[in-house]
Amino acid sequence: MSLLPSLGKSSLQIDQPYLHQKGWGNRGYLLQTMGETVFFLTLLVTPATAHKVQIAEDVGGTLHIEPNDNPKAGEPSLTWFALTRKGGQVIPLQQCNCQLTVYSEPRTLNASPILSPPLKAISAEGYQGIPGAEIVFPKPGTYQVQLSGTPASGANFQPFELKFPVTVAAGTAVPKASQSSQPSSQEPVPANRSASASANNFVSASAIALFVILGLGIAWLVWLRRK
């Protein structure tokens, strides 16, 4: 099945016998093929030219991850998909039973997705109501972002599955829980600990005073005997 749209009868579809009569041969077919290529070229020259493009069945999809297609681990990244069906018509989220899943790479055959973010309709770069989601990639590395969908009631396109490779950079370091849970040097001392320390200090001071008094008494008695 061709991934390009059929444009129907137009100025590009000229009667073949006429073309042969004029010496064009198969050039008419080439002109028709060039016309069918318009859909694909249109998809590539949209404002999302620098973004990642995938095609499945009769649906083309463009992936963009903010900011600048450079997601960072541990940070929310707004991700959106510009879906276009054969013929150039945009597919909004309300016309698509879409599901978003994220897999770690390398992906094994029966791997389960590590994330399944909920989709919401957003507007971006001239597109209205297209599928979007907030994705928080857990760590740096490579991932596969997969968008699959079937037509909602009234929509007309084939079920599709688009797979996009994504590289995630290191994000801002997050303080460890063990560091944040360490007690501060300015924390108040418990009341029972303070009372115990005061009692010990009182006993020590009393003992010293007693020894001083006894020493003075003994010295006075010795002085009286010598006198």
PDB file of N, CA and C in Angstrom, residues 66 78 80 120-132:
ATOM      1  N   GLU A  66       9.761  19.205  24.330  1.00  0.00           N
ATOM      2  CA  GLU A  66      10.288  20.492  24.789  1.00  0.00           C
ATOM      3  C   GLU A  66      11.158  20.288  26.028  1.00  0.00           C
ATOM      4  N   LEU A  78       7.311  18.342  28.128  1.00  0.00           N
ATOM      5  CA  LEU A  78       6.086  18.374  27.346  1.00  0.00           C
ATOM      6  C   LEU A  78       6.354  17.737  25.985  1.00  0.00           C
ATOM      7  N   TRP A  80       4.645  16.252  22.337  1.00  0.00           N
ATOM      8  CA  TRP A  80       3.446  16.281  21.529  1.00  0.00           C
ATOM      9  C   TRP A  80       3.689  15.652  20.167  1.00  0.00           C
ATOM     10  N   LYS A 120      -3.319  14.341  26.488  1.00  0.00           N
ATOM     11  CA  LYS A 120      -4.240  15.461  26.553  1.00  0.00           C
ATOM     12  C   LYS A 120      -4.127  16.252  25.252  1.00  0.00           C
ATOM     13  N   ALA A 121      -5.174  16.948  24.893  1.00  0.00           N
ATOM     14  CA  ALA A 121      -5.176  17.748  23.665  1.00  0.00           C
ATOM     15  C   ALA A 121      -4.466  19.067  23.919  1.00  0.00           C
ATOM     16  N   ILE A 122      -3.485  19.391  23.064  1.00  0.00           N
ATOM     17  CA  ILE A 122      -2.746  20.640  23.201  1.00  0.00           C
ATOM     18  C   ILE A 122      -2.665  21.321  21.840  1.00  0.00           C
ATOM     19  N   SER A 123      -2.239  22.567  21.841  1.00  0.00           N
ATOM     20  CA  SER A 123      -2.015  23.318  20.606  1.00  0.00           C
ATOM     21  C   SER A 123      -0.561  23.761  20.580  1.00  0.00           C
ATOM     22  N   ALA A 124       0.117  23.500  19.462  1.00  0.00           N
ATOM     23  CA  ALA A 124       1.533  23.839  19.353  1.00  0.00           C
ATOM     24  C   ALA A 124       1.921  24.001  17.898  1.00  0.00           C
ATOM     25  N   GLU A 125       2.730  25.040  17.614  1.00  0.00           N
ATOM     26  CA  GLU A 125       3.291  25.286  16.289  1.00  0.00           C
ATOM     27  C   GLU A 125       2.233  25.241  15.182  1.00  0.00           C
ATOM     28  N   GLY A 126       1.085  25.835  15.450  1.00  0.00           N
ATOM     29  CA  GLY A 126       0.038  25.925  14.451  1.00  0.00           C
ATOM     30  C   GLY A 126      -0.930  24.759  14.433  1.00  0.00           C
ATOM     31  N   TYR A 127      -0.660  23.713  15.212  1.00  0.00           N
ATOM     32  CA  TYR A 127      -1.564  22.564  15.293  1.00  0.00           C
ATOM     33  C   TYR A 127      -2.531  22.772  16.462  1.00  0.00           C
ATOM     34  N   GLN A 128      -3.772  22.333  16.283  1.00  0.00           N
ATOM     35  CA  GLN A 128      -4.796  22.514  17.296  1.00  0.00           C
ATOM     36  C   GLN A 128      -5.319  21.159  17.766  1.00  0.00           C
ATOM     37  N   GLY A 129      -5.344  20.956  19.108  1.00  0.00           N
ATOM     38  CA  GLY A 129      -5.940  19.758  19.689  1.00  0.00           C
ATOM     39  C   GLY A 129      -5.210  18.464  19.400  1.00  0.00           C
ATOM     40  N   ILE A 130      -3.903  18.524  19.177  1.00  0.00           N
ATOM     41  CA  ILE A 130      -3.144  17.311  18.869  1.00  0.00           C
ATOM     42  C   ILE A 130      -2.756  16.593  20.168  1.00  0.00           C
ATOM     43  N   PRO A 131      -2.396  15.299  20.096  1.00  0.00           N
ATOM     44  CA  PRO A 131      -2.050  14.548  21.314  1.00  0.00           C
ATOM     45  C   PRO A 131      -0.763  15.069  21.953  1.00  0.00           C
ATOM     46  N   GLY A 132      -0.797  15.213  23.275  1.00  0.00           N
ATOM     47  CA  GLY A 132       0.380  15.649  24.027  1.00  0.00           C
ATOM     48  C   GLY A 132       0.377  15.042  25.417  1.00  0.00           C
TER      49      GLY A 132
END
